[in-house]
Amino acid sequence: MSHRIQGIGMTSRRTRERMAQRIAEQGVNNRKVLEVMCDVPRHIFVDDALASRAYEDTALPIGFNQTISQPYIVAKMTELLLAAGPLKRVLEIGTGCGYQTAVLAKLVEHVFSVERILPLQQKAKLTLRELKIDNISFRHDDGGWGWELKAPFDGILVAAAPTELPMMLLEQMAVGGVMVIPIGKYGRQELQRVTRTPEGYEVEELEMVNFVPFLSGME
Ligand code: SAH
């Protein structure tokens, strides 16, 4: 393994284990999720200048006015998605730097990840290739359209906040499938988990969160 991936000091496995410990104290119980958070080197997803801060429980800038999601939120959303059982096909909207993508890819069979900002997607692809994670398909598009050709999905994770549930994503859920998504205006959103049933959709309203907005079109 390369030195960059392995990390030392503030970027070492021990630092990741402390991060996972703090996440567990905040109420994430899924052992597999916590183990993956100990494995995936979060520092290689951010600029070198920010690497020493990669394991703080905070969002950090990744360019283009976007942020890498806070570790607790990544763990929480993954736990919520996996609660119904093992997942095969998962759609992620908002690849960003690819960190959440990496965590998901280690826990499900295949991740389909859509990002609207091309340079972010390109960088994420390189980082994930460096980590030799290959059960991911990428698409440069407005995620509001989902990924119709690859639907239906057992799980959908949305990493940016629309003001209401996107219709196309609801349609691309398998029956029994779950979607974890922040909903609301900038700066104050509610995390929701939607489950598709044979009759329709069930919505659980969870905690308040803070995500970047879900934008339309491509860059
Ligand atoms: N999980 C990512 C989160 C990045 S921030 C990470 O930890 O790096 C949210 C991302 O969603 C940004 O990269 C933003 O460009 C993307 N995004 C926002 N609206 C989108 C849309 N409609 N379709 C696809 N990606 C979108």
PDB file of N, CA and C and ligand atoms in Angstrom, residues 42 45 62-70 74 92-101 114-117 120 139 141-145 157 159-161 211-217 219, ligand 1:
ATOM      1  N   ARG A  42      -9.935   8.576   4.618  1.00  0.00           N
ATOM      2  CA  ARG A  42     -10.666   9.801   4.253  1.00  0.00           C
ATOM      3  C   ARG A  42      -9.729  10.923   3.804  1.00  0.00           C
ATOM      4  N   PHE A  45      -9.139  11.920   0.094  1.00  0.00           N
ATOM      5  CA  PHE A  45     -10.240  12.518  -0.668  1.00  0.00           C
ATOM      6  C   PHE A  45     -10.220  14.046  -0.604  1.00  0.00           C
ATOM      7  N   ILE A  62     -14.166  21.003  -0.869  1.00  0.00           N
ATOM      8  CA  ILE A  62     -13.548  20.175  -1.917  1.00  0.00           C
ATOM      9  C   ILE A  62     -13.515  20.934  -3.242  1.00  0.00           C
ATOM     10  N   GLY A  63     -13.739  22.259  -3.196  1.00  0.00           N
ATOM     11  CA  GLY A  63     -13.746  23.067  -4.419  1.00  0.00           C
ATOM     12  C   GLY A  63     -15.140  23.173  -4.996  1.00  0.00           C
ATOM     13  N   PHE A  64     -15.315  24.119  -5.958  1.00  0.00           N
ATOM     14  CA  PHE A  64     -16.593  24.314  -6.656  1.00  0.00           C
ATOM     15  C   PHE A  64     -17.748  24.567  -5.678  1.00  0.00           C
ATOM     16  N   ASN A  65     -17.442  25.218  -4.540  1.00  0.00           N
ATOM     17  CA  ASN A  65     -18.470  25.523  -3.528  1.00  0.00           C
ATOM     18  C   ASN A  65     -19.095  24.290  -2.904  1.00  0.00           C
ATOM     19  N   GLN A  66     -18.419  23.152  -2.977  1.00  0.00           N
ATOM     20  CA  GLN A  66     -18.975  21.915  -2.433  1.00  0.00           C
ATOM     21  C   GLN A  66     -18.139  21.452  -1.239  1.00  0.00           C
ATOM     22  N   THR A  67     -18.692  20.523  -0.463  1.00  0.00           N
ATOM     23  CA  THR A  67     -17.975  20.030   0.715  1.00  0.00           C
ATOM     24  C   THR A  67     -18.035  18.507   0.778  1.00  0.00           C
ATOM     25  N   ILE A  68     -17.017  17.924   1.399  1.00  0.00           N
ATOM     26  CA  ILE A  68     -17.056  16.499   1.733  1.00  0.00           C
ATOM     27  C   ILE A  68     -17.933  16.412   2.984  1.00  0.00           C
ATOM     28  N   SER A  69     -18.893  15.491   2.982  1.00  0.00           N
ATOM     29  CA  SER A  69     -19.829  15.409   4.106  1.00  0.00           C
ATOM     30  C   SER A  69     -19.094  15.028   5.390  1.00  0.00           C
ATOM     31  N   GLN A  70     -19.636  15.521   6.491  1.00  0.00           N
ATOM     32  CA  GLN A  70     -19.121  15.244   7.844  1.00  0.00           C
ATOM     33  C   GLN A  70     -19.146  13.717   8.086  1.00  0.00           C
ATOM     34  N   VAL A  74     -22.070  10.751   7.064  1.00  0.00           N
ATOM     35  CA  VAL A  74     -21.809   9.653   6.127  1.00  0.00           C
ATOM     36  C   VAL A  74     -22.184   8.323   6.790  1.00  0.00           C
ATOM     37  N   GLU A  92     -26.337   6.659  -5.925  1.00  0.00           N
ATOM     38  CA  GLU A  92     -25.909   7.800  -5.109  1.00  0.00           C
ATOM     39  C   GLU A  92     -25.990   9.057  -5.963  1.00  0.00           C
ATOM     40  N   ILE A  93     -26.641  10.103  -5.428  1.00  0.00           N
ATOM     41  CA  ILE A  93     -26.672  11.380  -6.150  1.00  0.00           C
ATOM     42  C   ILE A  93     -25.739  12.341  -5.422  1.00  0.00           C
ATOM     43  N   GLY A  94     -24.731  12.847  -6.143  1.00  0.00           N
ATOM     44  CA  GLY A  94     -23.743  13.761  -5.549  1.00  0.00           C
ATOM     45  C   GLY A  94     -22.482  13.017  -5.148  1.00  0.00           C
ATOM     46  N   THR A  95     -21.694  12.589  -6.158  1.00  0.00           N
ATOM     47  CA  THR A  95     -20.445  11.867  -5.877  1.00  0.00           C
ATOM     48  C   THR A  95     -19.486  12.732  -5.068  1.00  0.00           C
ATOM     49  N   GLY A  96     -19.437  14.029  -5.396  1.00  0.00           N
ATOM     50  CA  GLY A  96     -18.491  14.929  -4.722  1.00  0.00           C
ATOM     51  C   GLY A  96     -17.075  14.403  -4.842  1.00  0.00           C
ATOM     52  N   CYS A  97     -16.382  14.271  -3.719  1.00  0.00           N
ATOM     53  CA  CYS A  97     -15.004  13.759  -3.757  1.00  0.00           C
ATOM     54  C   CYS A  97     -14.962  12.239  -3.784  1.00  0.00           C
ATOM     55  N   GLY A  98     -16.110  11.583  -3.566  1.00  0.00           N
ATOM     56  CA  GLY A  98     -16.154  10.128  -3.671  1.00  0.00           C
ATOM     57  C   GLY A  98     -16.010   9.383  -2.348  1.00  0.00           C
ATOM     58  N   TYR A  99     -15.932  10.097  -1.246  1.00  0.00           N
ATOM     59  CA  TYR A  99     -15.735   9.406   0.037  1.00  0.00           C
ATOM     60  C   TYR A  99     -16.952   8.555   0.421  1.00  0.00           C
ATOM     61  N   GLN A 100     -18.133   9.172   0.371  1.00  0.00           N
ATOM     62  CA  GLN A 100     -19.345   8.392   0.683  1.00  0.00           C
ATOM     63  C   GLN A 100     -19.495   7.223  -0.304  1.00  0.00           C
ATOM     64  N   THR A 101     -19.112   7.465  -1.547  1.00  0.00           N
ATOM     65  CA  THR A 101     -19.167   6.414  -2.575  1.00  0.00           C
ATOM     66  C   THR A 101     -18.312   5.218  -2.157  1.00  0.00           C
ATOM     67  N   VAL A 114     -23.949   9.489  -9.444  1.00  0.00           N
ATOM     68  CA  VAL A 114     -24.186  10.576 -10.403  1.00  0.00           C
ATOM     69  C   VAL A 114     -23.691  11.896  -9.800  1.00  0.00           C
ATOM     70  N   GLU A 115     -22.945  12.671 -10.605  1.00  0.00           N
ATOM     71  CA  GLU A 115     -22.448  13.984 -10.162  1.00  0.00           C
ATOM     72  C   GLU A 115     -22.646  14.976 -11.297  1.00  0.00           C
ATOM     73  N   ARG A 116     -23.059  16.205 -10.947  1.00  0.00           N
ATOM     74  CA  ARG A 116     -23.323  17.203 -11.994  1.00  0.00           C
ATOM     75  C   ARG A 116     -22.095  18.049 -12.328  1.00  0.00           C
ATOM     76  N   ILE A 117     -21.054  18.053 -11.474  1.00  0.00           N
ATOM     77  CA  ILE A 117     -19.847  18.860 -11.737  1.00  0.00           C
ATOM     78  C   ILE A 117     -18.727  17.943 -12.239  1.00  0.00           C
ATOM     79  N   LEU A 120     -15.178  17.446 -10.461  1.00  0.00           N
ATOM     80  CA  LEU A 120     -15.284  16.708  -9.190  1.00  0.00           C
ATOM     81  C   LEU A 120     -15.400  15.217  -9.473  1.00  0.00           C
ATOM     82  N   ARG A 139     -21.677   8.527 -13.557  1.00  0.00           N
ATOM     83  CA  ARG A 139     -22.409   9.218 -14.608  1.00  0.00           C
ATOM     84  C   ARG A 139     -22.352  10.719 -14.347  1.00  0.00           C
ATOM     85  N   ASP A 141     -24.259  13.866 -14.844  1.00  0.00           N
ATOM     86  CA  ASP A 141     -25.619  14.265 -15.212  1.00  0.00           C
ATOM     87  C   ASP A 141     -26.251  15.000 -14.036  1.00  0.00           C
ATOM     88  N   ASP A 142     -27.395  15.592 -14.299  1.00  0.00           N
ATOM     89  CA  ASP A 142     -28.216  16.145 -13.230  1.00  0.00           C
ATOM     90  C   ASP A 142     -28.934  14.957 -12.578  1.00  0.00           C
ATOM     91  N   GLY A 143     -28.596  14.705 -11.324  1.00  0.00           N
ATOM     92  CA  GLY A 143     -29.131  13.539 -10.623  1.00  0.00           C
ATOM     93  C   GLY A 143     -30.629  13.582 -10.411  1.00  0.00           C
ATOM     94  N   GLY A 144     -31.237  14.710 -10.673  1.00  0.00           N
ATOM     95  CA  GLY A 144     -32.694  14.804 -10.578  1.00  0.00           C
ATOM     96  C   GLY A 144     -33.393  13.834 -11.532  1.00  0.00           C
ATOM     97  N   TRP A 145     -32.653  13.409 -12.563  1.00  0.00           N
ATOM     98  CA  TRP A 145     -33.206  12.447 -13.510  1.00  0.00           C
ATOM     99  C   TRP A 145     -32.969  11.015 -13.053  1.00  0.00           C
ATOM    100  N   LEU A 157     -29.139   7.060  -2.124  1.00  0.00           N
ATOM    101  CA  LEU A 157     -28.612   7.994  -1.119  1.00  0.00           C
ATOM    102  C   LEU A 157     -28.361   9.326  -1.811  1.00  0.00           C
ATOM    103  N   ALA A 159     -26.916  13.169  -1.536  1.00  0.00           N
ATOM    104  CA  ALA A 159     -25.969  13.923  -0.707  1.00  0.00           C
ATOM    105  C   ALA A 159     -26.086  15.431  -0.875  1.00  0.00           C
ATOM    106  N   ALA A 160     -27.183  15.891  -1.483  1.00  0.00           N
ATOM    107  CA  ALA A 160     -27.457  17.320  -1.611  1.00  0.00           C
ATOM    108  C   ALA A 160     -28.954  17.481  -1.374  1.00  0.00           C
ATOM    109  N   ALA A 161     -29.371  18.687  -0.926  1.00  0.00           N
ATOM    110  CA  ALA A 161     -30.761  18.813  -0.458  1.00  0.00           C
ATOM    111  C   ALA A 161     -31.694  19.499  -1.454  1.00  0.00           C
ATOM    112  N   PHE A 211     -26.991  20.387   4.468  1.00  0.00           N
ATOM    113  CA  PHE A 211     -26.359  19.952   3.214  1.00  0.00           C
ATOM    114  C   PHE A 211     -26.282  21.098   2.213  1.00  0.00           C
ATOM    115  N   VAL A 212     -25.414  20.937   1.216  1.00  0.00           N
ATOM    116  CA  VAL A 212     -25.404  21.889   0.102  1.00  0.00           C
ATOM    117  C   VAL A 212     -26.681  21.655  -0.719  1.00  0.00           C
ATOM    118  N   PRO A 213     -27.124  22.679  -1.458  1.00  0.00           N
ATOM    119  CA  PRO A 213     -28.376  22.510  -2.211  1.00  0.00           C
ATOM    120  C   PRO A 213     -28.250  21.549  -3.393  1.00  0.00           C
ATOM    121  N   PHE A 214     -29.348  20.900  -3.713  1.00  0.00           N
ATOM    122  CA  PHE A 214     -29.490  20.037  -4.881  1.00  0.00           C
ATOM    123  C   PHE A 214     -29.762  20.973  -6.059  1.00  0.00           C
ATOM    124  N   LEU A 215     -28.849  21.007  -7.030  1.00  0.00           N
ATOM    125  CA  LEU A 215     -28.967  21.970  -8.129  1.00  0.00           C
ATOM    126  C   LEU A 215     -29.307  21.245  -9.417  1.00  0.00           C
ATOM    127  N   SER A 216     -29.955  21.964 -10.334  1.00  0.00           N
ATOM    128  CA  SER A 216     -30.280  21.310 -11.604  1.00  0.00           C
ATOM    129  C   SER A 216     -29.247  21.662 -12.669  1.00  0.00           C
ATOM    130  N   GLY A 217     -29.243  20.927 -13.759  1.00  0.00           N
ATOM    131  CA  GLY A 217     -28.284  21.152 -14.843  1.00  0.00           C
ATOM    132  C   GLY A 217     -26.919  20.580 -14.525  1.00  0.00           C
ATOM    133  N   GLU A 219     -22.393  21.065 -14.799  1.00  0.00           N
ATOM    134  CA  GLU A 219     -21.249  21.993 -14.921  1.00  0.00           C
ATOM    135  C   GLU A 219     -20.064  21.209 -15.408  1.00  0.00           C
TER     136      GLU A 219
HETATM  137  N1  SAH B   1     -20.835  12.700  -0.463  1.00  0.00           N
HETATM  138  C1  SAH B   1     -20.153  13.778  -1.118  1.00  0.00           C
HETATM  139  C2  SAH B   1     -20.967  15.038  -0.953  1.00  0.00           C
HETATM  140  C3  SAH B   1     -20.499  16.165  -1.752  1.00  0.00           C
HETATM  141  S1  SAH B   1     -21.490  17.621  -1.591  1.00  0.00           S
HETATM  142  C4  SAH B   1     -18.794  13.944  -0.478  1.00  0.00           C
HETATM  143  O1  SAH B   1     -18.662  13.599   0.704  1.00  0.00           O
HETATM  144  O2  SAH B   1     -17.860  14.420  -1.129  1.00  0.00           O
HETATM  145  C5  SAH B   1     -22.850  17.270  -2.626  1.00  0.00           C
HETATM  146  C6  SAH B   1     -22.549  16.955  -4.057  1.00  0.00           C
HETATM  147  O3  SAH B   1     -23.786  16.851  -4.741  1.00  0.00           O
HETATM  148  C7  SAH B   1     -21.732  18.012  -4.794  1.00  0.00           C
HETATM  149  O4  SAH B   1     -20.629  17.422  -5.398  1.00  0.00           O
HETATM  150  C8  SAH B   1     -22.720  18.579  -5.817  1.00  0.00           C
HETATM  151  O5  SAH B   1     -22.107  18.984  -7.026  1.00  0.00           O
HETATM  152  C9  SAH B   1     -23.631  17.386  -6.031  1.00  0.00           C
HETATM  153  N2  SAH B   1     -24.950  17.713  -6.551  1.00  0.00           N
HETATM  154  C10 SAH B   1     -25.816  18.708  -6.197  1.00  0.00           C
HETATM  155  N3  SAH B   1     -26.935  18.643  -6.903  1.00  0.00           N
HETATM  156  C11 SAH B   1     -26.804  17.598  -7.764  1.00  0.00           C
HETATM  157  C12 SAH B   1     -27.617  17.033  -8.774  1.00  0.00           C
HETATM  158  N4  SAH B   1     -28.816  17.527  -9.090  1.00  0.00           N
HETATM  159  N5  SAH B   1     -27.143  15.972  -9.463  1.00  0.00           N
HETATM  160  C13 SAH B   1     -25.926  15.433  -9.185  1.00  0.00           C
HETATM  161  N6  SAH B   1     -25.103  15.922  -8.244  1.00  0.00           N
HETATM  162  C14 SAH B   1     -25.538  16.997  -7.542  1.00  0.00           C
END
